[in-house]
Each structure stands twice: as C-alpha cells, then as structure tokens.
CSV table of C-alpha atoms and ligand atoms in Angstrom, one decimal:
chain,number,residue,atom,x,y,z
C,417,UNK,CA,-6.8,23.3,-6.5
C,418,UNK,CA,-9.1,20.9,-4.5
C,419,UNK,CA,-9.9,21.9,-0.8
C,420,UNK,CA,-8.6,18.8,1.5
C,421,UNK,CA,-11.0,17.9,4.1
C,422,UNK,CA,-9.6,15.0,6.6
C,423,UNK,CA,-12.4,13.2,8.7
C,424,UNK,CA,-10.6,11.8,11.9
C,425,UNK,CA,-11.1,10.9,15.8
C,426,UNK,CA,-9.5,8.6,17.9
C,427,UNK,CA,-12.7,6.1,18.0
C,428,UNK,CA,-14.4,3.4,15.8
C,429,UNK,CA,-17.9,3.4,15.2
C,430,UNK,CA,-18.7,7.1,15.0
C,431,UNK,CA,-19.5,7.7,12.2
C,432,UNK,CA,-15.9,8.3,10.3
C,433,UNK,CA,-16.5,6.2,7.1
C,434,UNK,CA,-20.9,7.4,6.7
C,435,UNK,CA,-19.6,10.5,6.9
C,436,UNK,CA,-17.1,10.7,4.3
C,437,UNK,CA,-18.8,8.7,1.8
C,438,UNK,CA,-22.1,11.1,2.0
C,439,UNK,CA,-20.3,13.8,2.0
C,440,UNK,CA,-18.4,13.2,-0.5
C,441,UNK,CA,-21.5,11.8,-2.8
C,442,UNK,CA,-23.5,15.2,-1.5
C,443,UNK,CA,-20.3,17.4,-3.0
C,444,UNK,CA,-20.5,15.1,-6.2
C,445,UNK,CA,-24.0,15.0,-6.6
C,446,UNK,CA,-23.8,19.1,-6.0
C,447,UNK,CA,-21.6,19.1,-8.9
C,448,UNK,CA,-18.1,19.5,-7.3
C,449,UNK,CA,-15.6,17.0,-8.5
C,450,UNK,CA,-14.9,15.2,-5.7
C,451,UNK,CA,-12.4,12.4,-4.9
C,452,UNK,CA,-12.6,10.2,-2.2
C,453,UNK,CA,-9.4,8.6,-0.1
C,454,UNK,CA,-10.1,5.4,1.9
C,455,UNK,CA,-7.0,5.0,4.3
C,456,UNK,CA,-8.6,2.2,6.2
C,457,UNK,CA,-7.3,-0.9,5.5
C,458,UNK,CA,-10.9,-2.4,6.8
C,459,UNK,CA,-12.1,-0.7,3.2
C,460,UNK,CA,-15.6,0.1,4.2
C,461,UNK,CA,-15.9,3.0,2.2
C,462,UNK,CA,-14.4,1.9,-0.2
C,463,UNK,CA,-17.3,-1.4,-0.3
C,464,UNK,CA,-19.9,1.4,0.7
C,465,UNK,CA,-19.5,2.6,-2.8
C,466,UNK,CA,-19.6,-0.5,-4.7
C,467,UNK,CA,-15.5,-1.1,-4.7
C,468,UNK,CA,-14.2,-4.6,-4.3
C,469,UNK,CA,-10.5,-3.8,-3.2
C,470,UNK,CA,-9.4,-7.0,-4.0
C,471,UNK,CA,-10.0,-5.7,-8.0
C,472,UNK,CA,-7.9,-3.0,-8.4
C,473,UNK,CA,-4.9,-2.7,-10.7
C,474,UNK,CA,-3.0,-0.2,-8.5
C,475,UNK,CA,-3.6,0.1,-4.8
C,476,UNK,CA,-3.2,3.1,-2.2
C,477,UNK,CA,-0.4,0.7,-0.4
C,478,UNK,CA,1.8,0.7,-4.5
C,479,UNK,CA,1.4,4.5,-4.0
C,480,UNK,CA,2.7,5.0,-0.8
C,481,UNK,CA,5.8,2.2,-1.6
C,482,UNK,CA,6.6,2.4,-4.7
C,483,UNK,CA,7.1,6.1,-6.4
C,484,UNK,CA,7.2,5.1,-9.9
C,485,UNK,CA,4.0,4.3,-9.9
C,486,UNK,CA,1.3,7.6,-11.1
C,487,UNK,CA,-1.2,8.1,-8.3
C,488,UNK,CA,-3.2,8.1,-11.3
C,489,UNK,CA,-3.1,4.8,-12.0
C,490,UNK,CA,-5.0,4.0,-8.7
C,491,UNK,CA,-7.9,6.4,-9.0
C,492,UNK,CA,-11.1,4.2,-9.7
C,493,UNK,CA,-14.9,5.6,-10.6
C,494,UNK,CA,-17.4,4.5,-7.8
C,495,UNK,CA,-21.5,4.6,-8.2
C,496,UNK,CA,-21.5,7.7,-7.6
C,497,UNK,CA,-21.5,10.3,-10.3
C,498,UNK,CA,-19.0,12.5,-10.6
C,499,UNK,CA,-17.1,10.8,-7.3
C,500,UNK,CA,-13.7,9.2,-7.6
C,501,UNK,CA,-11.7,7.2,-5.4
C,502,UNK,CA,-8.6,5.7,-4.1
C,503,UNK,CA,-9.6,2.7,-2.5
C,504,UNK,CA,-8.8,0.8,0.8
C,505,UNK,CA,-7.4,-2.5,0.8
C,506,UNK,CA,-6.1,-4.7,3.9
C,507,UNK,CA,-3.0,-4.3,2.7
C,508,UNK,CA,-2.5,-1.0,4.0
C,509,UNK,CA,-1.7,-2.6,7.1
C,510,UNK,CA,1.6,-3.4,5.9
C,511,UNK,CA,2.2,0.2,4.3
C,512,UNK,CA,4.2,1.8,7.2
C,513,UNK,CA,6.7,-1.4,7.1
C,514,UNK,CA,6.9,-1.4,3.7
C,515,UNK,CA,7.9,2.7,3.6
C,516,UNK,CA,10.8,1.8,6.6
C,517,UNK,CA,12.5,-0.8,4.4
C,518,UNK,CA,13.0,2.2,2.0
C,519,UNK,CA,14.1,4.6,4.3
C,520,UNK,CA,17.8,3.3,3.8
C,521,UNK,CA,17.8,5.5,1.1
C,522,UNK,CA,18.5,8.9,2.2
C,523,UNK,CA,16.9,10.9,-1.0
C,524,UNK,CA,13.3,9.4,0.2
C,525,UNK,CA,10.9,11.9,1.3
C,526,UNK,CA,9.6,12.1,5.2
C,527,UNK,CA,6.8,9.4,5.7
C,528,UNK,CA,4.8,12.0,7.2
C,529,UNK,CA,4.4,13.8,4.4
C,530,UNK,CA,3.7,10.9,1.6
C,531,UNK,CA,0.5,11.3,1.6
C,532,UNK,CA,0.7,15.3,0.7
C,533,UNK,CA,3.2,14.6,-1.8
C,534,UNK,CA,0.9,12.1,-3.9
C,535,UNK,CA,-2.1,14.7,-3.9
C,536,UNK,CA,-0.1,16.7,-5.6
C,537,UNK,CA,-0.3,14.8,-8.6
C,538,UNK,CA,-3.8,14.5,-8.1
C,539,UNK,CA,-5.3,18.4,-6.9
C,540,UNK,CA,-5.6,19.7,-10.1
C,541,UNK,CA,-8.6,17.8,-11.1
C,542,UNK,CA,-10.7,17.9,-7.9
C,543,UNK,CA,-12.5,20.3,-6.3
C,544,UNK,CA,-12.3,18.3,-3.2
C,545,UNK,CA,-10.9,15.7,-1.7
C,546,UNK,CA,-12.0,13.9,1.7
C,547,UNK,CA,-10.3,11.6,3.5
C,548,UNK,CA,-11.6,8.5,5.6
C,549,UNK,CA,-9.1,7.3,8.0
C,550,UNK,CA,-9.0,4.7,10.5
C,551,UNK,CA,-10.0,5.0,14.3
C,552,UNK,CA,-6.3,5.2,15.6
C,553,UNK,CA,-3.9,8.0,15.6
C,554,UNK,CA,-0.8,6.4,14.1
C,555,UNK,CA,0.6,6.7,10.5
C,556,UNK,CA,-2.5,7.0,8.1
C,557,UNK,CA,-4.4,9.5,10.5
C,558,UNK,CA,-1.3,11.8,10.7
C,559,UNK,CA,-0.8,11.7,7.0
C,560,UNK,CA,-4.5,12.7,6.5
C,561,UNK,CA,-3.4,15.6,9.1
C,562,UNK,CA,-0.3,16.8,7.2
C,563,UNK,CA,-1.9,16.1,4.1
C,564,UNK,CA,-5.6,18.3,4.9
C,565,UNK,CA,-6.5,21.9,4.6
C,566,UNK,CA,-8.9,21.0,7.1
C,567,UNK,CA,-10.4,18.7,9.9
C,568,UNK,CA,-13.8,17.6,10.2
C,569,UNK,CA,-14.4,15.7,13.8
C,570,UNK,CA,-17.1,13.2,13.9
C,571,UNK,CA,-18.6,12.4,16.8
C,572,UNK,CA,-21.7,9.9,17.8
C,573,UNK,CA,-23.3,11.0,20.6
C,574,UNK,CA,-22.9,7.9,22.7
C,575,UNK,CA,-21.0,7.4,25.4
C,576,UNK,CA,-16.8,7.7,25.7
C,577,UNK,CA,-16.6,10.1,22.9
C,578,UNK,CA,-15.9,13.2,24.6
C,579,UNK,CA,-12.5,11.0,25.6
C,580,UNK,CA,-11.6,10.7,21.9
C,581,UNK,CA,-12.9,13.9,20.6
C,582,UNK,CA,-10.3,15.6,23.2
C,583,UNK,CA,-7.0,13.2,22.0
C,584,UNK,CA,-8.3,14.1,18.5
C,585,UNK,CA,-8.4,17.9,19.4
C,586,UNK,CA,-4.8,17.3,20.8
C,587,UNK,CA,-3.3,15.5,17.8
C,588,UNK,CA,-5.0,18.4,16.1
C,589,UNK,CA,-2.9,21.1,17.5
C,590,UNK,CA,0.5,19.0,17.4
C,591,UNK,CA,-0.3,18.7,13.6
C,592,UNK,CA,-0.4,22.6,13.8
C,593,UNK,CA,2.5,23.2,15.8
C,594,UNK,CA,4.6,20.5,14.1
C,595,UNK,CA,4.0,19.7,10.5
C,596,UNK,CA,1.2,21.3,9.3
C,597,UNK,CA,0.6,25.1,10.4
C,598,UNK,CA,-2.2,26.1,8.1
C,599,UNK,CA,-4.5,22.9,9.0
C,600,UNK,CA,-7.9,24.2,10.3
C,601,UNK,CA,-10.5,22.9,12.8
C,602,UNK,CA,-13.6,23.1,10.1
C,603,UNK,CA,-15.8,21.6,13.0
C,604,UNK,CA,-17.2,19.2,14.7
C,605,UNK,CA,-19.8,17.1,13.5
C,606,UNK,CA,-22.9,15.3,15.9
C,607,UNK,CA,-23.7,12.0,14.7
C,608,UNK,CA,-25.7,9.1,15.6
C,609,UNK,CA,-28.1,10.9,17.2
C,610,UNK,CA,-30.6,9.4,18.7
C,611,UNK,CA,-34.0,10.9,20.6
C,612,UNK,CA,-32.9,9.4,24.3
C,613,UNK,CA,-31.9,10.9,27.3
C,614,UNK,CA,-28.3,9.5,27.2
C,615,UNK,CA,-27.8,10.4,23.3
C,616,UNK,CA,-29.1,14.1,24.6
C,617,UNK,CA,-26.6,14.2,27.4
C,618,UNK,CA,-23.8,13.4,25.5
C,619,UNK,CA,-24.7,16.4,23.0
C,620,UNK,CA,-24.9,18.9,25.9
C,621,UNK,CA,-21.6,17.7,27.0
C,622,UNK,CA,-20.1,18.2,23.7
C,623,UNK,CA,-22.0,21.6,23.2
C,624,UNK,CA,-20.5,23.1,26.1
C,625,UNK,CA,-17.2,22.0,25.8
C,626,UNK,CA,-16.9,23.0,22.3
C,627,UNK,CA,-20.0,25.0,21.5
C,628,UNK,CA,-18.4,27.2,19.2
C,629,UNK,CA,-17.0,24.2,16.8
C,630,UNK,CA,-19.8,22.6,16.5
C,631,UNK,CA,-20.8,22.7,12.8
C,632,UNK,CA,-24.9,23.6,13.1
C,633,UNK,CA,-26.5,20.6,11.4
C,634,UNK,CA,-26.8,17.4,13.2
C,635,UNK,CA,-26.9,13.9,11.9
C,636,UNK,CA,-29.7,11.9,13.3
C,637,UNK,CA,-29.4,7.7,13.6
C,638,UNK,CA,-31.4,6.5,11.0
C,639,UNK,CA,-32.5,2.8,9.2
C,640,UNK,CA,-31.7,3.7,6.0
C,641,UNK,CA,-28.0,4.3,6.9
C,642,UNK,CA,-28.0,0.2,7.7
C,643,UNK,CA,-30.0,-0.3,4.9
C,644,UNK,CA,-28.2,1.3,2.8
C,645,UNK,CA,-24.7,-0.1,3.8
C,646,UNK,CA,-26.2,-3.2,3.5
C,647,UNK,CA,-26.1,-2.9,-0.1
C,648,UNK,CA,-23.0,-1.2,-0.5
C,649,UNK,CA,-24.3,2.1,-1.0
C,650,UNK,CA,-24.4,5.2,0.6
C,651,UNK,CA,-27.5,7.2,2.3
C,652,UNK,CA,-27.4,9.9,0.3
C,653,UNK,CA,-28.2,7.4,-2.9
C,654,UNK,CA,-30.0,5.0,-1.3
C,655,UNK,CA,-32.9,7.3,0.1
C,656,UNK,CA,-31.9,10.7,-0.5
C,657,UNK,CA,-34.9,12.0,1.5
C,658,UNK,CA,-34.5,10.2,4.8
C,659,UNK,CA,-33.2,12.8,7.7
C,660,UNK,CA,-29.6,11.3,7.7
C,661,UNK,CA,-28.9,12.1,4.2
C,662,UNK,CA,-30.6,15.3,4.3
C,663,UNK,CA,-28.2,16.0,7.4
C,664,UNK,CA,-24.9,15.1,4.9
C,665,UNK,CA,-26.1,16.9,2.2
C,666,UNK,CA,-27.0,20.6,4.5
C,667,UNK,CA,-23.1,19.5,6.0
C,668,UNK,CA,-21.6,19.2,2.1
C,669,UNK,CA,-23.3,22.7,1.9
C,670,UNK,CA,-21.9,24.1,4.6
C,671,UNK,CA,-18.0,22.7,3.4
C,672,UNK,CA,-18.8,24.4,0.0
C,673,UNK,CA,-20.5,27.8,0.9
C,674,UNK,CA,-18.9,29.0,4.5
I,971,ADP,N1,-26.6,8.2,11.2
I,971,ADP,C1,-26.5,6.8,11.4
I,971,ADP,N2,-27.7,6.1,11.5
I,971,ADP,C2,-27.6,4.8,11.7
I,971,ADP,N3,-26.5,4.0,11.6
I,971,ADP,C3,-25.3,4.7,11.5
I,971,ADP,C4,-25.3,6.1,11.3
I,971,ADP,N4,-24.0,6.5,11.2
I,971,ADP,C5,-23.3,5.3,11.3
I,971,ADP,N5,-24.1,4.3,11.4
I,971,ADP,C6,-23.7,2.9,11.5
I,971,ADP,O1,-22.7,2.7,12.5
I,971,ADP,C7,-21.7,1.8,12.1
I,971,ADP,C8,-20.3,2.5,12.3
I,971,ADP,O2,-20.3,3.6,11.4
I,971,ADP,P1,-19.0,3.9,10.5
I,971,ADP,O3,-19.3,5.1,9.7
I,971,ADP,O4,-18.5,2.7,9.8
I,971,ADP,O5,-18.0,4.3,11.7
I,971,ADP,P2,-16.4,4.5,11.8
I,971,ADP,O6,-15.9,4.7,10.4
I,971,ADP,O7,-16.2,5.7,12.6
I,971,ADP,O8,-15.9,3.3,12.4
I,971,ADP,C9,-22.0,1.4,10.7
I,971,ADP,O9,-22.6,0.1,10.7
I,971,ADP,C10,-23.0,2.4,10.2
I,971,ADP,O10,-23.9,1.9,9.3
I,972,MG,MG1,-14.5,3.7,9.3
C-alpha cells in the first residue's frame, strides 16, 4: 500500500509545487512507483511535468463529482519515468460547489473524506503518492490532510513564513484530533535558501522554534529551478547535479529510508 505524503502550508511561493514534483521524480527515478496529485487548480505541477490540463479525458474535478467515474480513468504518464499523475485543472475551483449540489443525497460520503476514498482505488499500485495542494487552508488542503499518512511543511526562508508554518502546524493538529488521528508531522522542509543575512535569520527562527522537525537537508535557491520550470520540467531532470536537486533527491531518501 502506497505511503501518502501531503505537502502543505498556508503560503504561496514556498516552494509547495518544486517540492512535490522533485520529489516525487527523485522517488520515481529511485525506482519507487510514484503517483503524483495536483490539487491546485493553478496546475503548475501538473505543467512542470509536461501536462496540458486542458487535454485530459477525465479530470480530478469528474472524480471528486461524479462517482461513477474510475479514478483510473484520470491517472496520466508524465516525463518522468516511472511517475504518474492526476492532474490540476482550473476547474477545481468549482469542485467544492459542485460536491454541495450533491449533498441532497443523504447516501453521499463526507466531503472531507473524498479525497481518501478515491486513493483507495488507486493505493495498490503505488508505492507513494504525494500531494501538491494549494496555498490556502480550505477544502483541497484538508482533503490532502485526511487523505495523508503524512505531512511534509515547506518552508522558504523568507520573510512571513514563520506566520504560515504556525496556522499550518495548527490545522495539523485539528486534522489529528478531528479527522485523521494517525497523520504524522514527517518534517519540515527549508527551502529557498539563499546565502544572505535575512534568508539566514529566517532559518534560525525556524530552527529554534521547531528544531527538532526540521528534516536535515536543506534546499538551496538555485537557477536551474527557473530554468527548469521554464521548460516545463522539473530540477531533478533538467540538471540533476545542481545543489537544488541534489537537495530533493537526499529529501526523497530520507521519505524512503527513515
Ligand atoms: N529552490 C529554488 N530555487 C529557485 N527558485 C525556486 C526554488 N523553489 C521554488 N522556486 C521558484 O519560486 C516560485 C514559487 O515556487 P512554487 O514551488 O511554485 O511555490 P508554491 O507552490 O508554494 O506556490 C517558482 O517560480 C519556483 O520556480
Ligand atoms: Mg504551488
């Protein structure tokens, strides 16, 4: 059964999407089977792996509103070898509506739990499966956090993210208490970082606040991350020796081994 990782904070621009589309290469490219799900209805990592969401038969948003429909049917290959996924599409914006109209009918499951429900279909034939999710905390991100065995935190080290790293940490232990007891805090992970004395402060702030849940290797900023997005392509493809994807492949090691 695939191990479910969720990466998630309350903030844009951190690092959410890099991060789960390296990883995720850097567990297929280590031989895992690996499926990636884009919850973001801005679809960048579902672009960042050479996806055009507007050429899909089934999308995530048929999934979540239509249960006839096999997961299945929506799971795509990407450029990647060896890493699947179920893409993003703007439409996803229009999910949570959609699933209300349905509600009349009282044998539909919880919406919280639609996303959990679907990987069931799907857990079998992954080893893991990593979801990206938008930068708010409303009804994708909460699905990721019912539907995960565990939470990865990304955070840049730039300024205002100890503010969303702490209502991440709080929607973290409501998931716990609430909905999903056995989720676990797998770490937070330094991104974006950058060799000034603001990107340094920020990383001692985080480090002692939440030294021990800091996972121990860092993610430097890097040019080939922009270059690499540029073509639609993730880091750990593009130039797999450049210090950023080095960084994502000693963090898919760390999700496999500890
Ligand atoms: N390590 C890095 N080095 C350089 N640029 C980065 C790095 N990580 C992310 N970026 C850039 O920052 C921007 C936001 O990153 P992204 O992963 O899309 O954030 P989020 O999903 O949290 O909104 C993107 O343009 C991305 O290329
Ligand atoms: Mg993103």
């Amino acid at each position: 059964m695939a191990k479910k990782i969720a990466i998630a904070i309350h903030k844009g621009g951190v690092g959410k999407t890099t991060s789960a589309k390296n990883i995720a290469a850097a567990l297929a490219g280590a031989g895992k089977r690996t499926l990636l799900i884009d919850l973001d209805e801005q679809a960048n990592a579902t672009k960042g792996l050479g996806v055009d969401p507007d050429a899909l038969s089934a999308t995530l948003n048929d999934l979540f509103t239509d249960p006839t429909i096999e997961p299945s049917m929506a799971v795509v290959t990407t450029l990647v070898d060896g890493l699947h996924l179920i893409a993003g599409h703007p439409n996803l914006s229009k999910t949570e509506t959609g699933m209300a109209f349905q509600r009349s009918d009282p044998t539909a499951p919880d919406p919280i739990v639609a996303l959990k429900t679907l990987l069931e279909a799907l857990e079998d034939h992954y080893d893991f499966i990593i979801l990206d999710t938008p930068p708010s905390l409303g009804f994708m991100t909460i699905n990721a956090l019912a539907a995960a065995d565990e939470l990865v935190i990304p955070a840049a080290a730039s300024a205002y993210t100890q503010d969303g790293l702490a209502r991440t940490i709080e929607a973290y232990e409501r998931a716990v208490k609430t909905y999903n007891p056995g989720l676990r805090l797998r770490g937070i992970l330094i991104t974006r970082v950058k060799r000034t004395n603001a990107s340094s402060a920020v990383l001692d702030g985080i480090g002692e606040a939440y030294s021990d849940r800091v996972i121990p290797q860092l993610i430097v900023e890097s040019t080939a991350v922009d270059e690499a997005e540029q073509l639609n392509q993730p880091v750990v493809l593009y130039d797999p020796e450049s210090a950023a994807a080095q960084g994502y492949k000693r963090v898919a090691e760390i999700l496999i081994n500890e």
